[in-house]
Coordinates of C-alpha atoms and ligand atoms in Angstrom, one line a residue:
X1 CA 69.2 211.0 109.7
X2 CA 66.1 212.5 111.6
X3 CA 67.6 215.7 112.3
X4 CA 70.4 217.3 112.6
X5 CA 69.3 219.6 115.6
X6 CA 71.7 219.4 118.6
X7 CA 69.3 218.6 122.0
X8 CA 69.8 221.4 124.6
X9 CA 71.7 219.0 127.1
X10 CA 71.9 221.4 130.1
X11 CA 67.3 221.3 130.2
X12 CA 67.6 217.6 130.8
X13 CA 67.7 215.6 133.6
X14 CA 66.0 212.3 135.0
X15 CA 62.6 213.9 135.2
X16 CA 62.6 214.7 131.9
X17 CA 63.4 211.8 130.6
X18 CA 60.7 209.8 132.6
X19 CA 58.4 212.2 131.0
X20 CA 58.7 211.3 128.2
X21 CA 56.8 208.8 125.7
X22 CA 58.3 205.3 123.6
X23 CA 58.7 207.3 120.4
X24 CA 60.0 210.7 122.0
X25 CA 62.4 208.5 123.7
X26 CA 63.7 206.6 120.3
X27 CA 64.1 210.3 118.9
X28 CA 66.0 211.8 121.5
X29 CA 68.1 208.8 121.9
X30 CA 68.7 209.0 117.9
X31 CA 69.7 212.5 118.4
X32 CA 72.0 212.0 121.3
X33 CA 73.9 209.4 119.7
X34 CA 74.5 211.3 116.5
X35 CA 75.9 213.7 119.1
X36 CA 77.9 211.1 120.8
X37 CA 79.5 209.9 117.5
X38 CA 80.1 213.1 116.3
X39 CA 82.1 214.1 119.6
X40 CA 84.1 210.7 119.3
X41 CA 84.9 211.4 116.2
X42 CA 86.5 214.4 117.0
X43 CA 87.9 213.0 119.7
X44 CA 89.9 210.7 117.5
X45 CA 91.6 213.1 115.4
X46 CA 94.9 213.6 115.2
X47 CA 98.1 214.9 113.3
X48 CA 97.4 211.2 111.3
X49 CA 94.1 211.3 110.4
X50 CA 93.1 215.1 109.8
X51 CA 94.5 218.5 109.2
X52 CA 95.7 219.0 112.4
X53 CA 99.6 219.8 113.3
X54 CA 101.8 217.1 114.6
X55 CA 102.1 220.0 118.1
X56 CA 98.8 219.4 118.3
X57 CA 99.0 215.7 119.3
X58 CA 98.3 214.4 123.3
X59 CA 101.6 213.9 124.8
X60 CA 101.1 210.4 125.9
X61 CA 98.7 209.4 123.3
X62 CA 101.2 208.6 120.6
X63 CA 99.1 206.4 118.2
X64 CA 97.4 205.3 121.6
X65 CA 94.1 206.6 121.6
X66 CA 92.9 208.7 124.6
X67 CA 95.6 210.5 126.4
X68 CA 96.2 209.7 130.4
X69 CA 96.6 213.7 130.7
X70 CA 96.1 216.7 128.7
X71 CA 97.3 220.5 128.8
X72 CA 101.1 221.6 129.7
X73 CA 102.1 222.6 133.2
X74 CA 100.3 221.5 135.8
X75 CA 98.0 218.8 134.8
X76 CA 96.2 216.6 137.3
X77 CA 98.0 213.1 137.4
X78 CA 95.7 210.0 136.4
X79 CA 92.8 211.9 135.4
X80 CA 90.0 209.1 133.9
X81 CA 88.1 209.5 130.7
X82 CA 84.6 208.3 130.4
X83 CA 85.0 208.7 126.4
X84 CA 84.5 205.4 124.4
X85 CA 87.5 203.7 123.1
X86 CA 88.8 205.2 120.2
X87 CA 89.9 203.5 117.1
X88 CA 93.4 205.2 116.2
X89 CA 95.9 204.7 113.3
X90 CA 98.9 201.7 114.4
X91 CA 102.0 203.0 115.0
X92 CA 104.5 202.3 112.0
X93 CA 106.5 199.6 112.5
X94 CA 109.9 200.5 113.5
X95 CA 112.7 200.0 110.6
X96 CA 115.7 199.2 112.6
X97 CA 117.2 202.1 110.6
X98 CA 119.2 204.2 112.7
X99 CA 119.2 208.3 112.4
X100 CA 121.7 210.1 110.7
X101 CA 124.4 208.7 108.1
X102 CA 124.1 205.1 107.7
X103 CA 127.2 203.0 107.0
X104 CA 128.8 203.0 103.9
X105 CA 127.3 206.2 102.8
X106 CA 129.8 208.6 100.8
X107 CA 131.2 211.1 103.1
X108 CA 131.8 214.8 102.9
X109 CA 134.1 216.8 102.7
X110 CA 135.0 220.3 103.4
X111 CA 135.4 221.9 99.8
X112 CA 138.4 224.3 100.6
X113 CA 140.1 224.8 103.7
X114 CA 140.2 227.4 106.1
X115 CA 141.9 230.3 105.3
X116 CA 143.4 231.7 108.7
X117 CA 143.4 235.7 108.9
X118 CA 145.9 236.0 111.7
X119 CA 147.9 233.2 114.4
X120 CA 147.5 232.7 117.7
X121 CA 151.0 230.9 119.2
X122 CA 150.9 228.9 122.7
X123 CA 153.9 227.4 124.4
X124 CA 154.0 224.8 126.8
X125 CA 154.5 226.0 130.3
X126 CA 157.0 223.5 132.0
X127 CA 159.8 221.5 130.7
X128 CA 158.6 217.5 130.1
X129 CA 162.6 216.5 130.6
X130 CA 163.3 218.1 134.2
X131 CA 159.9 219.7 135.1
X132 CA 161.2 223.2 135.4
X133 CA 159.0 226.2 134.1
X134 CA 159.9 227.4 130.6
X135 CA 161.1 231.2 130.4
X136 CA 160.3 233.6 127.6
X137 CA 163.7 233.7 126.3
X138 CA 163.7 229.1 125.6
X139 CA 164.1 229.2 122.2
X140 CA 161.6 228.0 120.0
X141 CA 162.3 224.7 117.7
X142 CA 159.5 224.9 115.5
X143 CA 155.8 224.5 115.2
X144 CA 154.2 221.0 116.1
X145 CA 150.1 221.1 115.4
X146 CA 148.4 223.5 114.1
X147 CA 144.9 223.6 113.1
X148 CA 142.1 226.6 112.2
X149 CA 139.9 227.6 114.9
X150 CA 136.6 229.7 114.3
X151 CA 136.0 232.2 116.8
X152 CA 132.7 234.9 117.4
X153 CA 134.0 238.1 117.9
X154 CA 131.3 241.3 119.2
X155 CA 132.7 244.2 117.2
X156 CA 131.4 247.7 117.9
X157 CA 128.5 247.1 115.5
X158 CA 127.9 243.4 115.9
X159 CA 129.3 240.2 115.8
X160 CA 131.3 238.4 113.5
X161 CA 133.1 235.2 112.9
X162 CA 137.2 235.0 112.5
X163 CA 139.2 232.0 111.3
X164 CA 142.5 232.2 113.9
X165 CA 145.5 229.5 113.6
X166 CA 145.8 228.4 116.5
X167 CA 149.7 227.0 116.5
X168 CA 151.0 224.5 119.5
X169 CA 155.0 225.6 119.7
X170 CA 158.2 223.2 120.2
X171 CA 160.1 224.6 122.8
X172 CA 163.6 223.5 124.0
X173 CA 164.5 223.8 127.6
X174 CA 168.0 224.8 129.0
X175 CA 168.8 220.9 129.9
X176 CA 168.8 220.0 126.3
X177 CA 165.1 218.9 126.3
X178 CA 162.4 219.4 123.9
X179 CA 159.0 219.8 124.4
X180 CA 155.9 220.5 122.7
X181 CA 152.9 222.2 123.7
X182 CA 149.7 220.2 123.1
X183 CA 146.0 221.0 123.0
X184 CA 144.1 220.1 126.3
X185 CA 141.5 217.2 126.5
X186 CA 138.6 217.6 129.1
X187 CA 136.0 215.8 130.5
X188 CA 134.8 212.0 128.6
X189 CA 130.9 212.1 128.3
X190 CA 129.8 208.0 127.4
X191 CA 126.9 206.7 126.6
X192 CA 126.4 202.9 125.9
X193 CA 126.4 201.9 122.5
X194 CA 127.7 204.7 121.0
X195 CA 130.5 204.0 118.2
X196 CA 132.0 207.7 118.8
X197 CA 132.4 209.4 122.3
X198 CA 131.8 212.8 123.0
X199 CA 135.4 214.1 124.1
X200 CA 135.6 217.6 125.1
X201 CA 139.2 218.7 123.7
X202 CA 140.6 222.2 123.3
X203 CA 141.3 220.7 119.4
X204 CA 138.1 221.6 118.3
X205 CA 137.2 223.9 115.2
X206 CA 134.6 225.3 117.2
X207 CA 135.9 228.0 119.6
X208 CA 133.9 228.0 123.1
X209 CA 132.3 232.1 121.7
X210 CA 131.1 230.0 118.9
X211 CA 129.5 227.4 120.3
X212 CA 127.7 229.7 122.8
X213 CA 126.2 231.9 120.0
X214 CA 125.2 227.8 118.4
X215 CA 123.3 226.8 121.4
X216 CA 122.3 230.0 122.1
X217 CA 119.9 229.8 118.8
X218 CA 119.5 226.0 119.7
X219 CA 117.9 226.9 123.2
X220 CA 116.7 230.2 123.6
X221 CA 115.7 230.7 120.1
X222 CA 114.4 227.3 119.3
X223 CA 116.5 226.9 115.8
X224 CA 116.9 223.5 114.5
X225 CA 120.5 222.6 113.8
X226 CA 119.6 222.6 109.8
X227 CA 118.3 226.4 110.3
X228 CA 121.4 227.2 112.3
X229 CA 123.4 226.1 109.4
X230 CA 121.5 227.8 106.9
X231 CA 122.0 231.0 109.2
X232 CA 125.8 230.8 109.8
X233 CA 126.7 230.2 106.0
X234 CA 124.0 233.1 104.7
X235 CA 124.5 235.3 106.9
X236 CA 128.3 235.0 108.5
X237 CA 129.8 233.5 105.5
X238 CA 131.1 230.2 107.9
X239 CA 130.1 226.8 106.8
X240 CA 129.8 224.3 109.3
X241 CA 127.8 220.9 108.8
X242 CA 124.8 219.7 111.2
X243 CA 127.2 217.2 112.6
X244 CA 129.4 220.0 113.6
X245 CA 126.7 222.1 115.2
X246 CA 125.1 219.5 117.6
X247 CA 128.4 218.4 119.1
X248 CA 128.6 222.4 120.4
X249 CA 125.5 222.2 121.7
X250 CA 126.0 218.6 123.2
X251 CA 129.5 219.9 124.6
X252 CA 127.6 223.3 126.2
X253 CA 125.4 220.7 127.8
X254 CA 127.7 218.0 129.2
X255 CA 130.0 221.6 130.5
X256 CA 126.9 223.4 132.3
X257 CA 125.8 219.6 134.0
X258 CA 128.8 220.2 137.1
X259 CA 126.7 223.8 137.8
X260 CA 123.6 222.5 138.5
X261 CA 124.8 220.4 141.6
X262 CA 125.9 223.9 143.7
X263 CA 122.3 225.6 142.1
X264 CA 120.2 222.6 143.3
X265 CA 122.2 223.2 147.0
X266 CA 120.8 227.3 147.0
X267 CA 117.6 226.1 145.6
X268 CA 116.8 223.9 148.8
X269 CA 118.4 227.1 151.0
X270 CA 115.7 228.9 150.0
X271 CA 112.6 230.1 151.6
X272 CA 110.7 230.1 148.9
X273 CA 110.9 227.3 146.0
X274 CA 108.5 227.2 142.6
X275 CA 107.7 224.0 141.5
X276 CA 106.5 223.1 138.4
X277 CA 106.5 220.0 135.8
X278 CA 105.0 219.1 132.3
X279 CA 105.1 216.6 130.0
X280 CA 108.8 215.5 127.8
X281 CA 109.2 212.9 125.6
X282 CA 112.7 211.1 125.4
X283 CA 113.0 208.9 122.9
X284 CA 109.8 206.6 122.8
X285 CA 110.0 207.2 126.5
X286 CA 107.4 209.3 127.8
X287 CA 109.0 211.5 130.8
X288 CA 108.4 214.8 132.5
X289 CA 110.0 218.0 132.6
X290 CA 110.8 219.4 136.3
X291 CA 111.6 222.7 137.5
X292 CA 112.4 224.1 140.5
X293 CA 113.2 227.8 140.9
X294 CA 113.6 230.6 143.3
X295 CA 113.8 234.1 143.0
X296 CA 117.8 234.1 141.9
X297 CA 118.2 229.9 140.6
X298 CA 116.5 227.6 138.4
X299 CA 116.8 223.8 138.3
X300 CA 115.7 222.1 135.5
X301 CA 115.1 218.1 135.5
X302 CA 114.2 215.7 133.0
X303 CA 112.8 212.2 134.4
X304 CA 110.1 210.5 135.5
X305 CA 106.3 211.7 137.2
X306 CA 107.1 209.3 140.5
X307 CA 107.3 211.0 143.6
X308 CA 110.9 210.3 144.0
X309 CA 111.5 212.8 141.6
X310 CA 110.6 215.5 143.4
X311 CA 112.4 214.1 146.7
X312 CA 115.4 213.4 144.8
X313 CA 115.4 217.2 143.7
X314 CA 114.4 219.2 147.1
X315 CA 115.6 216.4 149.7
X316 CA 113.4 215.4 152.4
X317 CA 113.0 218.3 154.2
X318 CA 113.4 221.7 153.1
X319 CA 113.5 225.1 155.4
X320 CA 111.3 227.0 153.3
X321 CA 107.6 226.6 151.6
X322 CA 106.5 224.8 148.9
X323 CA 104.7 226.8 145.9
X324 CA 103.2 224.3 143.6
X325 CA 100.0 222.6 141.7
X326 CA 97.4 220.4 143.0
X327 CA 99.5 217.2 141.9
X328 CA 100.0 214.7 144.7
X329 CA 103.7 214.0 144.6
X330 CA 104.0 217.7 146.7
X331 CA 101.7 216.9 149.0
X332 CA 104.1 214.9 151.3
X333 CA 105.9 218.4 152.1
X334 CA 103.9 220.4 155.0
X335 CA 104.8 223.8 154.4
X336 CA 103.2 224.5 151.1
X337 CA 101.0 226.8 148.9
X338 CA 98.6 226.0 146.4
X339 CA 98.2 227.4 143.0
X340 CA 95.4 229.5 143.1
X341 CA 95.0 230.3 139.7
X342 CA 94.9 226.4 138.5
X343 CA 91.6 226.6 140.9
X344 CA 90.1 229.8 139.6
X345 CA 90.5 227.8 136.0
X346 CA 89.0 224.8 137.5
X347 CA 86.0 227.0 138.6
X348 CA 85.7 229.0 134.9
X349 CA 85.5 225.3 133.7
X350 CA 82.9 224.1 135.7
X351 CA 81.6 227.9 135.4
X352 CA 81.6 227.1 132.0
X353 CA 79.5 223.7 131.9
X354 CA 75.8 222.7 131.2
X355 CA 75.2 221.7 134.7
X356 CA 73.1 224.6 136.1
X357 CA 74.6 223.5 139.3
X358 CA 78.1 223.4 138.4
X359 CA 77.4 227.2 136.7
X360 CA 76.4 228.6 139.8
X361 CA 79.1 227.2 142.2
X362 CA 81.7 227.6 139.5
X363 CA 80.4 231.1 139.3
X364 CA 80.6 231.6 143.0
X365 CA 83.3 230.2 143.4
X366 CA 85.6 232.1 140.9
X367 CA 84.6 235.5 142.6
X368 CA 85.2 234.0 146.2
X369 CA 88.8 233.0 145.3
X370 CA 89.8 236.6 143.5
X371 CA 88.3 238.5 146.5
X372 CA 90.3 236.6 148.7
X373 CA 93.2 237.4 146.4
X374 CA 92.6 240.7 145.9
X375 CA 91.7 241.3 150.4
X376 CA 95.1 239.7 151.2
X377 CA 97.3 241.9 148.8
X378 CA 95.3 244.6 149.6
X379 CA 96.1 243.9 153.5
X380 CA 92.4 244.2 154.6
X381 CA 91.4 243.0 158.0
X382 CA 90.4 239.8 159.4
X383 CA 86.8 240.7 159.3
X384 CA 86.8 240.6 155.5
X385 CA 89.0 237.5 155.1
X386 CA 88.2 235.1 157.7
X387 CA 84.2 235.2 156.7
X388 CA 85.6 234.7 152.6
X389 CA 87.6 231.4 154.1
X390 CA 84.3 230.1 156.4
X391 CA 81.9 230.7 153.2
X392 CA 84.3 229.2 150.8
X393 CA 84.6 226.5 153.5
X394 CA 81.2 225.6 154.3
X395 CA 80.3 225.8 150.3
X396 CA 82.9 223.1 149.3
X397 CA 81.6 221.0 152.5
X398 CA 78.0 221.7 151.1
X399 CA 78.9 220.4 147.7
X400 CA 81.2 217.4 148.6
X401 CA 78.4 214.9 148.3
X402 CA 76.5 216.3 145.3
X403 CA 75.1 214.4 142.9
X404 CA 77.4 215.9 140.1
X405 CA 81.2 214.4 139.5
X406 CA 82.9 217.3 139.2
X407 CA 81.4 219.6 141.3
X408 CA 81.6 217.1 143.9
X409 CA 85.7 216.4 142.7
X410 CA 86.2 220.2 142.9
X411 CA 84.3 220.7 146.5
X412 CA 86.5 217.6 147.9
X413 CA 90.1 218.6 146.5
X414 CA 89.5 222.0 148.0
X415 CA 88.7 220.4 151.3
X416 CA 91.4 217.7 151.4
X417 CA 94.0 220.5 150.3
X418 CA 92.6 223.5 152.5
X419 CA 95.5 224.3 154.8
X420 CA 98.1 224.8 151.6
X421 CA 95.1 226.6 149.7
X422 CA 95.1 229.4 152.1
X423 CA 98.5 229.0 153.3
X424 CA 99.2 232.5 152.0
X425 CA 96.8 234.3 154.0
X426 CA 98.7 233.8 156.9
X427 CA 102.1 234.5 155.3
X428 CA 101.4 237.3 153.2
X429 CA 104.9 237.1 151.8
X430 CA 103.9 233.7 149.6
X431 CA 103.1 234.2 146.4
X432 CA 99.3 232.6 145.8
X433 CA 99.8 231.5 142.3
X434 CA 102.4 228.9 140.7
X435 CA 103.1 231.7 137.6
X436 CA 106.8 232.0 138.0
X437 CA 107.7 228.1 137.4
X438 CA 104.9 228.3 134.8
X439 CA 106.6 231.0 132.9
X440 CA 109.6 229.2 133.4
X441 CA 108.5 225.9 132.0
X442 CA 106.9 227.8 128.9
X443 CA 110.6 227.7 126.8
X444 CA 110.7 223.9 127.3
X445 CA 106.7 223.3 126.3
X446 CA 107.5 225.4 122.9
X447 CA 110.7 223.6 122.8
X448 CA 108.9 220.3 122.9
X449 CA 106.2 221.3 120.6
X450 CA 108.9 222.2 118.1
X451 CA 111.8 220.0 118.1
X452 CA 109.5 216.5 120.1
X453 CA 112.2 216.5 122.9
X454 CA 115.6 215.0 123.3
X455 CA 116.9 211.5 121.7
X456 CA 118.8 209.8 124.9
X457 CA 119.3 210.5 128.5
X458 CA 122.9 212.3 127.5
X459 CA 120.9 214.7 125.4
X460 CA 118.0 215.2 128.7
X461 CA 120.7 215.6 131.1
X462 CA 122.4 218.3 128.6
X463 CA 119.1 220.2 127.8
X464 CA 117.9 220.6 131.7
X465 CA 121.4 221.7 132.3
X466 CA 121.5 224.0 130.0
X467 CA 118.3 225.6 130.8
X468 CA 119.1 225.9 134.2
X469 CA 122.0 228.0 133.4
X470 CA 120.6 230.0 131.3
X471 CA 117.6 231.0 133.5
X472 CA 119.9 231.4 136.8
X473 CA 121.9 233.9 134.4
X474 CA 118.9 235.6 133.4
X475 CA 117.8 235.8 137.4
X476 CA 120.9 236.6 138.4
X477 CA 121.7 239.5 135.8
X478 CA 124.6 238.0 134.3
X479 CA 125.4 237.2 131.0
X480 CA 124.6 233.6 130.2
X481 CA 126.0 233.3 127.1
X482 CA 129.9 234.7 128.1
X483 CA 129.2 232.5 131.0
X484 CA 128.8 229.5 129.2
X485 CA 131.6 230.0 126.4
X486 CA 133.7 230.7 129.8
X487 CA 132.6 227.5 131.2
X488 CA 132.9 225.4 127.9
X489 CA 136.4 226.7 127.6
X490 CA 137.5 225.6 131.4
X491 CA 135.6 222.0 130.0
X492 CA 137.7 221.3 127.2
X493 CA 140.9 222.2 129.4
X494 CA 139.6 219.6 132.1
X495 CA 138.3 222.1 134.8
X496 CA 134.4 221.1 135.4
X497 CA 133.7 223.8 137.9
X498 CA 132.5 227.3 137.2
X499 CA 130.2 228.6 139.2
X500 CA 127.2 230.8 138.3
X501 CA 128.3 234.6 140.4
X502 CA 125.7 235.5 143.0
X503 CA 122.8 238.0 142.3
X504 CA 123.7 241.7 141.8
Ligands
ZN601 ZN1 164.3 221.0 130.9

């Protein structure tokens, strides 16, 4: 090693080189590569081969070397590397071994039962023998099932859990018929493959208060089913196994997927829609998380990046504009606005770099875009803004041919995009930055840094639905978690609709 010494890169260029002698050349090219190999070697590290945390890993560069894309929302799609292939670690070999209990493991039991602090009786409301209504005064037979039911209570000073009987009566009718009240069974959600259905039923152990609180801590609080566990028995004295716990927060899921049908309707009624998508891994699939979102509804969507997403979500042609990113799959819809803060950060990038060049439009550019910010919500006149738009105009023009890639990338996505840039200068009513999906989106990137995504379309469809309750809730001012035990409830008795009440 010659010397450790990093060469100043941003003093070089071709004259430089060509300046220089056999033996200065052999040095600085010694030097250079010992920087080269010491950037690729840090390019290749990852959760496998350093210190680093699994969250830490590229997305879509599971045990693949250079990842296609890289940061959360609003990455540019396709975006080449010039880095040198990088030797990563194979991907284990899969074991065929499924998740969770594997056949013929001992099973487990509930140590004691329930112990019931009060009964709840229900009757059944019409006679099965000649269909008439049953009156209060049909004398009970007896009891037919029965079975414990754990319910969350709120109690002046908190919550807490009670253990209610819930007991199905035998009632006999006036015509000599008996009949017997039974627990009702909702909606069948199937998945291929699967050796045991998920059947929403009223006979559950789970009340629908319950199961809110569970995927409450699941969703907004990011608690893994083991924690929630650990939490319920510690803390409310109720213990519930792991299995238990993700069938309530599958059955919230497969309750809140009718809503989002009636939210995606208002979304596309609106005049102005947030869009927004970042990276979601299903499985070993490697999708992307959607979101769409006005100022009362949110629709979340897990899929695919093609375009079709998109137009599968808004339709082809929406009334209002289009706040979004610089990615391409917008770009077929006309009345749109660009993010204007993803450009400032490409210009503080380039602002950043060791191209003198790229310093001084970067620079320049950064200042241009906030004053043109700042002159529109201030409401100045069209003698400040219009000569901010020509300058920032004939600057990108100026730079589209420069001999620099990304200044010249920079100066030609401004120009191709120009009409939705300044979109907002004309309607000063758009928003110029893409910060309200963004903050939206920022539960499901810590989600997926903490918990690596869902398992299988059932458990995507659940999630986005889920999310998109909760945040229309949370816009709308109501209660998302009695909503949800309300709607869970009206599942398990087999009605699927429960719409989310307008804003306040
Ligand atoms: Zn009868």
């Amino acid at each position: 090693m010659r010397s450790k010494v990093p060469p100043d890169l941003s003093r070089m260029n071709r004259a430089v080189f060509e300046a220089l002698d056999h033996d200065q050349l052999v040095e600085l090219t010694c030097r250079l590569h010992a920087v080269a190999t010491d950037l690729a070697e840090r390019l290749a590290m990852n959760s496998t081969n350093s210190s680093r945390p699994p969250s830490s890993d590229p997305p879509f560069g599971k045990g693949g070397g250079v990842a296609a894309g890289s940061g959360d929302a609003g990455v540019t799609a396709g975006v080449g590397s010039s880095t040198p292939p990088v030797r990563s670690r194979k991907p284990p070999q899969p074991s065929g071994r499924k998740p969770g209990k594997q056949p013929g493991a001992k099973g487990k039991w509930r140590d004691e039962p329930l112990k019931a602090e009060r009964t709840e009786r229900l009757w059944p409301c019409t006679c099965d023998g000649c269909g008439m209504p049953l009156e209060m005064w049909d004398k009970e037979v007896r009891t037919g099932a029965a079975f414990c039911v754990l319910e969350l209570e709120r109690t002046s000073g908190g919550i807490r859990i009670a253990c209610v009987e819930h007991r199905y009566q035998v009632v006999a009718c006036t015509c000599g018929h008996e009949t017997e009240a039974h627990p009702a069974t909702g909606v069948l959600s199937f998945l291929d493959g699967r050796k045991r259905q998920l059947h929403l039923t009223e006979r559950c152990m789970v009340a629908p208060s319950l199961a809110a609180f569970i995927a409450a801590l699941h969703i907004r609080h990011h608690q893994s089913r083991r924690k929630i566990r650990e939490f319920l028995l510690t803390w409310m004295g109720v213990p519930l196994s792991v299995g238990s716990i993700d069938r309530c927060i599958r059955e919230v899921g497969v309750a809140c997927e009718p809503i989002v049908e009636d939210l995606l309707e208002e979304v596309r009624a609106s005049g102005i829609i947030h869009a927004d998508e970042t990276p979601w891994y299903q499985g070993i699939l490697n999708c992307w998380l959607w979101v769409v979102l006005t100022a009362t509804t949110a629709v979340f969507h897990i899929g695919s990046r093609r375009h079709e997403e998109i137009r599968d979500l808004l339709g082809d042609a929406i009334i209002g504009w289009l706040v979004t990113d610089g990615y391409g799959a917008y770009r077929d819809y006309q009345r749109r606005q660009r993010c204007i803060a993803h450009l400032i950060r490409k210009g503080l990038a380039l602002a950043g770099s060791l191209s003198p060049d790229g310093i001084q439009f970067g620079e320049w550019l950064v200042r241009e875009l906030r004053g043109l910010i700042h002159a529109v919500a201030e409401d100045q006149g069209h003698t400040i803004i219009n000569p901010i738009q020509a300058r920032m105009k004939r600057a990108c023009k100026l730079h589209r041919d420069h001999e620099t890639e990304k200044i010249r990338a920079l100066a030609r996505e401004i120009l191709n995009d120009w009409a939705a840039i300044v979109a907002f200068v004309r309607n000063p009513y758009l928003p110029a930055t893409n910060n309200e999906a963004e903050r939206a989106l920022r539960i499901a990137v810590i989600a997926r840094r903490l918990s690596f995504g869902t398992r299988t379309q059932e458990g995507s469809a659940a999630y986005a639905a889920c999310l998109s309750v909760v945040e229309t809730c949370r816009r709308r001012h109501v209660d998302p978690w009695s909503h949800i035990a309300e709607t869970l409830a009206r599942a398990r008795a087999g009605f699927m609709h429960n719409p989310i009440p307008a804003a306040v």
